[in-house]
Tab-separated table of C-alpha atoms and ligand atoms in Angstrom:
chain	number	residue	atom	x	y	z
A	28	MET	CA	16.876	6.639	17.449
A	29	ILE	CA	17.205	6.136	13.711
A	30	GLU	CA	19.656	3.372	12.816
A	31	GLU	CA	20.875	2.097	9.484
A	32	ARG	CA	18.366	-0.129	7.707
A	33	LYS	CA	19.285	-3.829	7.598
A	34	LYS	CA	18.998	-6.147	4.614
A	35	CYS	CA	16.156	-8.641	4.758
A	36	ILE	CA	15.545	-12.090	3.292
A	37	GLN	CA	12.205	-11.018	1.825
A	38	ASP	CA	13.998	-8.687	-0.612
A	39	HIS	CA	14.988	-11.847	-2.481
A	40	SER	CA	13.355	-14.500	-4.622
A	41	LEU	CA	13.943	-18.198	-3.914
A	42	GLU	CA	16.455	-18.334	-6.798
A	43	GLU	CA	18.460	-15.470	-5.313
A	44	ILE	CA	18.385	-17.009	-1.835
A	45	THR	CA	19.643	-20.254	-3.370
A	46	ALA	CA	22.567	-18.441	-4.965
A	47	ILE	CA	23.498	-16.815	-1.636
A	48	VAL	CA	23.153	-20.113	0.267
A	49	LEU	CA	25.480	-21.890	-2.193
A	50	GLU	CA	27.928	-18.993	-2.217
A	51	ARG	CA	28.127	-19.191	1.579
A	52	GLY	CA	28.945	-22.880	1.435
A	53	PHE	CA	25.638	-24.497	2.470
A	54	PRO	CA	23.715	-27.202	0.616
A	55	LYS	CA	20.937	-26.126	-1.733
A	56	PHE	CA	18.016	-27.528	0.341
A	57	ARG	CA	18.794	-24.942	3.033
A	58	SER	CA	17.556	-22.187	0.731
A	59	GLN	CA	14.031	-23.656	0.662
A	60	GLN	CA	14.051	-23.773	4.470
A	61	ILE	CA	15.101	-20.140	4.738
A	62	PHE	CA	12.529	-19.130	2.132
A	63	GLU	CA	9.712	-20.991	3.959
A	64	LEU	CA	10.750	-19.461	7.288
A	65	SER	CA	10.732	-15.991	5.758
A	66	LEU	CA	7.213	-16.477	4.362
A	67	SER	CA	5.872	-17.914	7.599
A	68	TYR	CA	7.387	-14.791	9.145
A	69	ARG	CA	9.180	-16.560	11.949
A	70	ASP	CA	12.475	-15.449	13.349
A	71	TRP	CA	15.617	-17.586	13.079
A	72	ALA	CA	15.239	-18.729	16.685
A	73	GLU	CA	11.674	-19.940	16.051
A	74	SER	CA	12.820	-22.454	13.469
A	75	SER	CA	13.240	-26.081	14.420
A	76	ASN	CA	15.205	-27.141	11.345
A	77	ILE	CA	17.725	-24.361	10.786
A	78	PRO	CA	21.075	-25.000	12.468
A	79	LYS	CA	22.823	-22.230	14.319
A	80	SER	CA	25.711	-22.262	11.864
A	81	LEU	CA	23.282	-21.332	9.068
A	82	SER	CA	21.483	-18.529	10.920
A	83	GLU	CA	24.850	-17.186	12.036
A	84	ALA	CA	26.089	-17.182	8.462
A	85	PHE	CA	23.041	-15.051	7.635
A	86	SER	CA	23.370	-12.664	10.569
A	87	ASP	CA	23.695	-9.799	8.089
A	88	TYR	CA	20.046	-10.415	7.102
A	89	VAL	CA	16.915	-9.963	9.202
A	90	ILE	CA	14.070	-12.365	8.599
A	91	VAL	CA	11.355	-10.170	10.173
A	92	PRO	CA	11.797	-6.758	8.546
A	93	ALA	CA	8.624	-5.178	9.977
A	94	LYS	CA	7.513	-5.852	13.572
A	95	ILE	CA	4.037	-5.047	14.843
A	96	ILE	CA	4.477	-2.596	17.716
A	97	SER	CA	0.905	-1.442	18.085
A	98	LYS	CA	-2.463	-2.802	17.050
A	99	VAL	CA	-5.871	-1.152	17.233
A	100	ASN	CA	-9.113	-3.027	16.599
A	101	GLY	CA	-11.931	-1.005	15.079
A	102	ASN	CA	-15.480	-1.673	13.947
A	103	LYS	CA	-16.374	-4.503	11.583
A	104	GLY	CA	-13.205	-6.480	12.173
A	105	VAL	CA	-10.830	-3.792	10.909
A	106	THR	CA	-7.384	-3.831	12.529
A	107	LYS	CA	-4.846	-1.096	12.151
A	108	TYR	CA	-1.163	-1.831	12.719
A	109	LEU	CA	1.969	0.150	13.370
A	110	PHE	CA	5.121	-1.505	12.090
A	111	LEU	CA	8.621	-0.826	13.330
A	112	LEU	CA	11.326	-1.212	10.680
A	113	THR	CA	14.949	-2.156	11.325
A	114	ASP	CA	16.111	1.474	11.287
A	115	ASN	CA	13.448	2.264	13.930
A	116	SER	CA	11.212	4.151	11.540
A	117	ILE	CA	7.477	3.490	11.632
A	118	VAL	CA	4.885	2.802	8.945
A	119	GLU	CA	1.307	1.621	9.156
A	120	GLY	CA	-0.950	-0.952	7.627
A	121	VAL	CA	-4.605	-1.988	7.868
A	122	TYR	CA	-6.467	-5.303	7.747
A	123	LEU	CA	-9.969	-5.038	6.306
A	124	PRO	CA	-12.207	-8.112	6.215
A	125	ASN	CA	-14.629	-8.221	3.264
A	126	ASN	CA	-17.214	-10.726	2.170
A	127	TYR	CA	-15.080	-11.593	-0.892
A	128	GLY	CA	-11.851	-12.047	1.093
A	129	ASN	CA	-9.607	-10.064	3.352
A	130	THR	CA	-7.634	-7.040	2.251
A	131	VAL	CA	-4.474	-5.602	3.679
A	132	CYS	CA	-3.401	-2.061	3.020
A	133	VAL	CA	0.365	-1.520	3.179
A	134	SER	CA	2.793	1.391	3.024
A	135	SER	CA	5.396	1.852	0.310
A	136	GLN	CA	7.417	4.715	1.823
A	137	VAL	CA	8.158	6.230	5.221
A	138	GLY	CA	6.432	9.594	4.808
A	139	CYS	CA	5.653	10.910	1.341
A	140	ALA	CA	7.006	13.635	-0.911
A	141	ARG	CA	3.681	14.566	-2.499
A	142	GLY	CA	2.158	16.642	0.295
A	143	CYS	CA	-1.554	16.320	-0.522
A	144	GLU	CA	-3.570	18.756	1.554
A	145	PHE	CA	-5.915	16.199	3.147
A	146	CYS	CA	-3.366	13.457	3.765
A	147	ALA	CA	-1.497	12.815	7.010
A	148	SER	CA	1.379	10.830	5.452
A	149	GLY	CA	3.258	13.693	3.868
A	150	ILE	CA	3.157	16.140	6.771
A	151	ASN	CA	6.909	15.760	7.357
A	152	GLY	CA	7.833	14.998	3.755
A	153	LEU	CA	9.519	11.857	2.473
A	154	ILE	CA	11.808	10.073	4.913
A	155	ARG	CA	12.765	7.070	2.774
A	156	ASP	CA	11.613	4.406	0.359
A	157	LEU	CA	10.732	0.956	1.658
A	158	SER	CA	12.566	-2.027	0.236
A	159	PRO	CA	10.524	-4.778	-1.498
A	160	GLY	CA	10.947	-7.039	1.539
A	161	GLU	CA	9.782	-4.338	3.926
A	162	ILE	CA	6.556	-3.979	1.953
A	163	LEU	CA	6.137	-7.756	1.793
A	164	GLY	CA	6.981	-7.999	5.497
A	165	GLN	CA	3.885	-5.956	6.386
A	166	VAL	CA	1.671	-8.438	4.513
A	167	LEU	CA	3.444	-11.423	6.094
A	168	ALA	CA	3.192	-9.953	9.590
A	169	ILE	CA	-0.562	-9.434	9.263
A	170	ASN	CA	-0.996	-12.878	7.691
A	171	ARG	CA	0.779	-14.441	10.666
A	172	GLU	CA	-1.055	-12.312	13.206
A	173	LYS	CA	-4.386	-13.413	11.672
A	174	ASN	CA	-3.264	-17.073	11.868
A	175	GLY	CA	-2.685	-17.405	8.137
A	176	THR	CA	0.058	-19.518	6.580
A	177	LYS	CA	1.729	-19.509	3.163
A	178	ASN	CA	-0.709	-22.029	1.687
A	179	ASN	CA	-3.734	-21.091	3.753
A	180	ARG	CA	-3.565	-17.333	3.655
A	181	ALA	CA	-5.624	-15.050	5.916
A	182	ILE	CA	-5.264	-12.468	3.137
A	183	SER	CA	-6.552	-12.449	-0.420
A	184	ASN	CA	-6.123	-8.842	-1.533
A	185	VAL	CA	-3.414	-6.226	-1.143
A	186	VAL	CA	-3.757	-2.501	-1.667
A	187	LEU	CA	-0.840	-0.091	-1.816
A	188	MET	CA	-2.735	2.689	-0.107
A	189	GLY	CA	-0.828	3.153	3.114
A	190	SER	CA	1.753	5.897	3.440
A	191	GLY	CA	3.829	6.828	0.422
A	192	GLU	CA	3.434	7.286	-3.305
A	193	PRO	CA	4.090	3.822	-4.812
A	194	LEU	CA	5.135	5.170	-8.208
A	195	ASP	CA	7.810	7.318	-6.547
A	196	ASN	CA	9.322	4.045	-5.284
A	197	TYR	CA	8.779	2.345	-8.623
A	198	VAL	CA	11.547	-0.260	-8.772
A	199	ASN	CA	10.978	-1.581	-5.241
A	200	VAL	CA	7.208	-1.627	-5.613
A	201	ILE	CA	7.375	-3.593	-8.872
A	202	ARG	CA	9.747	-6.044	-7.288
A	203	PHE	CA	7.433	-6.401	-4.280
A	204	ILE	CA	4.549	-7.184	-6.661
A	205	ARG	CA	6.632	-9.772	-8.529
A	206	LEU	CA	7.636	-11.427	-5.245
A	207	ILE	CA	4.149	-11.518	-3.730
A	208	THR	CA	2.597	-12.862	-6.934
A	209	SER	CA	5.267	-15.486	-7.554
A	210	GLU	CA	3.998	-19.056	-7.629
A	211	ASN	CA	6.431	-20.308	-5.041
A	212	GLY	CA	5.747	-17.285	-2.821
A	213	LEU	CA	2.390	-16.121	-1.462
A	214	ASN	CA	1.007	-16.587	-4.980
A	215	ILE	CA	-1.468	-13.714	-4.745
A	216	SER	CA	-3.066	-12.984	-8.092
A	217	PRO	CA	-2.021	-9.624	-9.601
A	218	ARG	CA	-5.734	-8.975	-10.109
A	219	ASN	CA	-6.078	-8.887	-6.347
A	220	ILE	CA	-3.460	-6.178	-6.025
A	221	THR	CA	-4.378	-2.515	-6.204
A	222	LEU	CA	-1.852	0.231	-6.727
A	223	SER	CA	-3.110	3.690	-5.822
A	224	THR	CA	-1.276	6.720	-7.192
A	225	CYS	CA	-1.631	10.479	-7.121
A	226	GLY	CA	-1.137	10.220	-10.915
A	227	ILE	CA	2.349	10.393	-12.466
A	228	PRO	CA	1.821	9.914	-16.217
A	229	ASP	CA	5.278	8.673	-17.295
A	230	LYS	CA	5.269	6.041	-14.544
A	231	ILE	CA	1.746	4.953	-15.483
A	232	TYR	CA	2.901	4.358	-19.090
A	233	LYS	CA	5.836	2.366	-17.764
A	234	LEU	CA	3.593	0.329	-15.448
A	235	ALA	CA	1.241	-0.423	-18.326
A	236	LYS	CA	4.130	-2.128	-20.123
A	237	GLU	CA	5.170	-4.370	-17.190
A	238	GLU	CA	2.557	-6.983	-18.069
A	239	ILE	CA	1.255	-7.188	-14.513
A	240	PRO	CA	-2.556	-7.148	-14.653
A	241	LEU	CA	-3.050	-5.287	-11.397
A	242	THR	CA	-5.769	-2.794	-10.568
A	243	LEU	CA	-4.691	0.786	-10.984
A	244	THR	CA	-6.399	3.486	-8.961
A	245	ILE	CA	-5.866	7.182	-9.533
A	246	SER	CA	-6.412	9.636	-6.688
A	247	LEU	CA	-8.202	12.336	-8.649
A	248	HIS	CA	-10.156	14.196	-5.932
A	249	ALA	CA	-11.003	17.159	-8.179
A	250	SER	CA	-12.319	17.542	-11.700
A	251	SER	CA	-10.582	20.754	-12.769
A	252	ASP	CA	-6.879	21.590	-12.689
A	253	ILE	CA	-7.518	24.753	-10.678
A	254	ASP	CA	-9.365	22.863	-7.946
A	255	ARG	CA	-6.919	19.969	-7.968
A	256	GLN	CA	-3.955	22.330	-7.603
A	257	LYS	CA	-5.486	23.631	-4.367
A	258	ILE	CA	-5.316	20.210	-2.696
A	259	MET	CA	-2.669	18.204	-4.581
A	260	PRO	CA	0.721	19.784	-5.405
A	261	ILE	CA	1.261	17.145	-8.142
A	262	ALA	CA	-1.519	18.873	-10.124
A	263	LYS	CA	0.853	21.785	-10.710
A	264	VAL	CA	3.136	19.412	-12.591
A	265	TYR	CA	0.640	17.302	-14.567
A	266	SER	CA	-2.769	18.286	-15.891
A	267	ILE	CA	-5.805	16.089	-15.275
A	268	LYS	CA	-5.994	15.567	-19.036
A	269	ASP	CA	-2.503	14.039	-19.111
A	270	VAL	CA	-3.269	11.801	-16.129
A	271	VAL	CA	-6.498	10.524	-17.697
A	272	LYS	CA	-4.702	9.967	-21.002
A	273	ALA	CA	-2.117	7.809	-19.244
A	274	ALA	CA	-4.873	5.909	-17.410
A	275	ASP	CA	-6.642	5.297	-20.729
A	276	PHE	CA	-3.400	3.869	-22.085
A	277	TYR	CA	-3.167	1.628	-19.037
A	278	TYR	CA	-6.645	0.288	-19.800
A	279	SER	CA	-6.004	-0.222	-23.501
A	280	ASN	CA	-2.692	-1.960	-22.853
A	281	THR	CA	-3.735	-4.217	-19.969
A	282	GLY	CA	-7.501	-4.569	-20.363
A	283	ARG	CA	-7.796	-3.656	-16.690
A	284	ARG	CA	-10.424	-1.059	-15.884
A	285	VAL	CA	-8.940	1.897	-14.014
A	286	SER	CA	-10.567	3.294	-10.872
A	287	TYR	CA	-10.586	6.891	-9.760
A	288	GLU	CA	-10.704	7.938	-6.139
A	289	TYR	CA	-12.771	11.046	-5.682
A	290	ALA	CA	-12.944	12.499	-2.169
A	291	LEU	CA	-16.039	14.551	-1.562
A	292	THR	CA	-15.313	18.000	-0.222
A	293	GLU	CA	-17.236	21.267	-0.447
A	294	LEU	CA	-15.310	22.049	-3.617
A	295	SER	CA	-15.380	18.671	-5.316
A	296	SER	CA	-19.088	18.084	-4.731
A	297	LYS	CA	-20.372	21.350	-6.231
A	298	ASN	CA	-22.677	20.954	-9.255
A	299	GLU	CA	-20.061	22.387	-11.668
A	300	SER	CA	-17.428	20.012	-10.324
A	301	ILE	CA	-19.653	17.001	-10.885
A	302	ASP	CA	-20.505	18.257	-14.400
A	303	ASP	CA	-16.779	18.475	-15.139
A	304	LEU	CA	-16.246	14.993	-13.706
A	305	VAL	CA	-18.942	13.574	-15.951
A	306	LYS	CA	-17.441	15.322	-19.016
A	307	LEU	CA	-14.020	14.000	-18.147
A	308	LEU	CA	-14.938	10.341	-17.719
A	309	LYS	CA	-18.198	9.745	-19.593
A	310	GLY	CA	-17.983	6.927	-22.120
A	311	LYS	CA	-14.795	5.504	-20.631
A	312	GLN	CA	-14.474	2.079	-18.998
A	313	VAL	CA	-13.750	3.425	-15.528
A	314	HIS	CA	-15.018	3.137	-12.010
A	315	ILE	CA	-15.262	5.950	-9.477
A	316	ASN	CA	-14.878	5.454	-5.738
A	317	LEU	CA	-16.545	8.306	-3.930
A	318	ILE	CA	-14.718	8.710	-0.647
A	319	ARG	CA	-15.739	10.355	2.534
A	320	LEU	CA	-12.756	12.270	3.768
A	321	ASN	CA	-11.473	11.204	7.164
A	322	PRO	CA	-10.741	14.267	9.266
A	323	VAL	CA	-7.007	14.722	9.844
A	324	ARG	CA	-5.587	16.474	12.890
A	325	GLY	CA	-4.219	19.882	11.920
A	326	LYS	CA	-5.918	19.894	8.496
A	327	SER	CA	-8.964	22.059	7.942
A	328	ILE	CA	-10.342	20.440	4.795
A	329	LEU	CA	-13.921	19.191	5.306
A	330	GLY	CA	-15.857	16.339	3.806
A	331	SER	CA	-19.355	16.723	2.396
A	332	GLU	CA	-22.553	15.137	3.685
A	333	ASP	CA	-23.649	11.562	3.079
A	334	LYS	CA	-26.813	12.681	1.276
A	335	ARG	CA	-24.733	14.517	-1.313
A	336	ALA	CA	-22.621	11.396	-1.875
A	337	GLU	CA	-25.760	9.453	-2.791
A	338	GLU	CA	-26.872	12.235	-5.169
A	339	ILE	CA	-23.493	12.286	-6.886
A	340	LYS	CA	-23.461	8.537	-7.238
A	341	LYS	CA	-26.856	8.771	-8.965
A	342	ILE	CA	-25.730	11.542	-11.359
A	343	LEU	CA	-22.707	9.456	-12.346
A	344	GLY	CA	-24.846	6.346	-12.781
A	345	ASP	CA	-27.340	8.248	-14.936
A	346	ASN	CA	-24.402	9.135	-17.178
A	347	GLY	CA	-23.289	5.537	-17.442
A	348	ILE	CA	-20.342	5.908	-15.061
A	349	SER	CA	-20.098	3.175	-12.455
A	350	ALA	CA	-19.542	4.547	-8.982
A	351	THR	CA	-19.570	3.337	-5.405
A	352	ILE	CA	-19.384	5.136	-2.112
A	353	ARG	CA	-16.393	3.812	-0.184
A	354	ARG	CA	-17.377	2.351	3.136
A	355	SER	CA	-15.568	4.493	5.632
A	356	LEU	CA	-14.020	1.479	7.325
A	357	GLY	CA	-11.349	2.382	9.775
A	358	SER	CA	-12.276	6.023	10.300
A	359	ASP	CA	-12.977	5.180	13.956
A	360	ILE	CA	-9.351	4.122	14.311
A	361	ASP	CA	-7.495	6.731	12.268
A	362	GLY	CA	-8.049	4.762	9.076
A	363	ALA	CA	-6.658	7.295	6.623
A	364	CYS	CA	-3.046	7.212	5.562
A	365	GLY	CA	-0.506	8.284	8.106
A	366	GLN	CA	-2.945	9.175	10.846
A	367	LEU	CA	-2.218	6.439	13.380
A	368	ARG	CA	1.518	6.937	13.073
A	369	ASN	CA	1.200	10.691	13.573
A	370	HIS	CA	-0.975	10.265	16.663
A	371	PHE	CA	1.377	7.671	18.097
A	372	LEU	CA	4.340	9.991	17.690
A	373	ALA	CA	2.448	13.130	18.767
A	374	ASP	CA	1.352	11.399	21.953
A	375	GLY	CA	5.028	11.124	22.852
A	376	LYS	CA	5.085	7.297	22.907
A	377	LYS	CA	8.634	6.143	23.418
A	378	ILE	CA	9.886	3.646	20.891
A	379	LYS	CA	12.335	1.039	22.073
A	380	ASP	CA	14.945	-0.351	19.742
A	381	PHE	CA	13.861	-2.767	16.953
A	382	SER	CA	15.710	-5.635	18.617
A	383	GLU	CA	13.657	-5.244	21.808
A	384	TYR	CA	10.326	-6.088	20.151
A	385	SER	CA	9.018	-9.517	19.285
A	386	VAL	CA	7.740	-10.350	15.800
A	387	ILE	CA	4.043	-9.653	16.163
A	388	GLY	CA	3.889	-7.373	19.158
B	28	LIG	N1	-0.003	8.097	-2.747
B	28	LIG	C1	-1.019	7.213	-3.206
B	28	LIG	C2	-1.424	6.142	-2.212
B	28	LIG	C3	-1.657	6.530	-0.786
B	28	LIG	S1	-3.123	7.344	-0.407
B	28	LIG	C4	-2.197	7.976	-3.720
B	28	LIG	O1	-2.154	9.202	-3.721
B	28	LIG	O2	-3.150	7.365	-4.195
B	28	LIG	C5	-4.425	6.210	-0.619
B	28	LIG	C6	-5.768	6.921	-0.789
B	28	LIG	O3	-6.233	7.497	0.451
B	28	LIG	C7	-5.684	8.056	-1.792
B	28	LIG	O4	-6.785	8.083	-2.640
B	28	LIG	C8	-5.671	9.254	-0.879
B	28	LIG	O5	-6.020	10.389	-1.585
B	28	LIG	C9	-6.635	8.830	0.223
B	28	LIG	N2	-6.571	9.639	1.424
B	28	LIG	C10	-5.523	10.256	1.979
B	28	LIG	N3	-5.888	10.953	3.062
B	28	LIG	C11	-7.203	10.766	3.219
B	28	LIG	C12	-8.174	11.239	4.155
B	28	LIG	N4	-7.842	12.050	5.144
B	28	LIG	N5	-9.452	10.822	3.986
B	28	LIG	C13	-9.793	9.976	2.984
B	28	LIG	N6	-8.930	9.529	2.074
B	28	LIG	C14	-7.654	9.912	2.168
């Protein structure tokens, strides 16, 4: 049953927690204890130094905003998680170990308003935005589950590629990034954070001016407006030209090279489509991730063959455009956005109330 969402400690910076602690009549040092507890992702009862009077005075706040209710281990160390939020809604996240560090992929919304044809997240539309602390909570939960701590993190990189369109939840997502990159917080470098968007030009201009040197990734998936409109409703609002122009501004303003996600389908891998892609991006400082589409239940869109992916990568390289073929990590465990959640719900799994679960499942 859907309940009202509760406030969480992780929505706040240390300075804000300090102000609340003082306002509620407790000494200042208590704020550091609450802050540390929230980053170690332990519940009030798990703390040895927080007195009952303090946790009771904060009973209007939860300290574990996202609980792991299901966990699936896949190939190559990938783990996929389902998180239960305080209003009993569910989002998902993924842990992907790499040789350069470990990445977590988190959700920014419950559902999504953008309705891309190949994506499982938007099947039932947008349910709600996540708060900054709910996004951070997913990272903290995985860090704890993988035996990481605040100073010895199990996680080095974060990608906003779970369910939701991050730029549709702009204010909360920016705040999440400021919290997770703050020196007294997890202190993750903005360079290790990737924000993936379906491409909303005015928000990209705004993001470029935030002075956060993160990695911006645009989900392009087609090289002509006509083709893009067939798979991404957003393409009816903004032309590819306007999206690329905004991405170019992002690069010139931040010095951060923009990536484009390009899923290979029958349509997008045709010779003409690749010619158009080359014309669109040749000479620009960009990177293209060629993606193999993960099949989604109830969606008929098909991916193209591996051999074609290699050919396309070569054509792009010959034109001076750097490209990689995305390892299809996680496809064995419903890796693509929204899939695990949809299967969980479709299989009729009963969800107990938030309060009945422990922190990490
Ligand atoms: N809304 C954002 C972020 C979420 S999607 C965006 O559009 O970028 C993260 C990436 O996964 C996007 O590139 C998206 O297009 C891709 N994706 C979604 N469904 C997929 C599927 N079935 N197979 C492969 N990639 C998929």
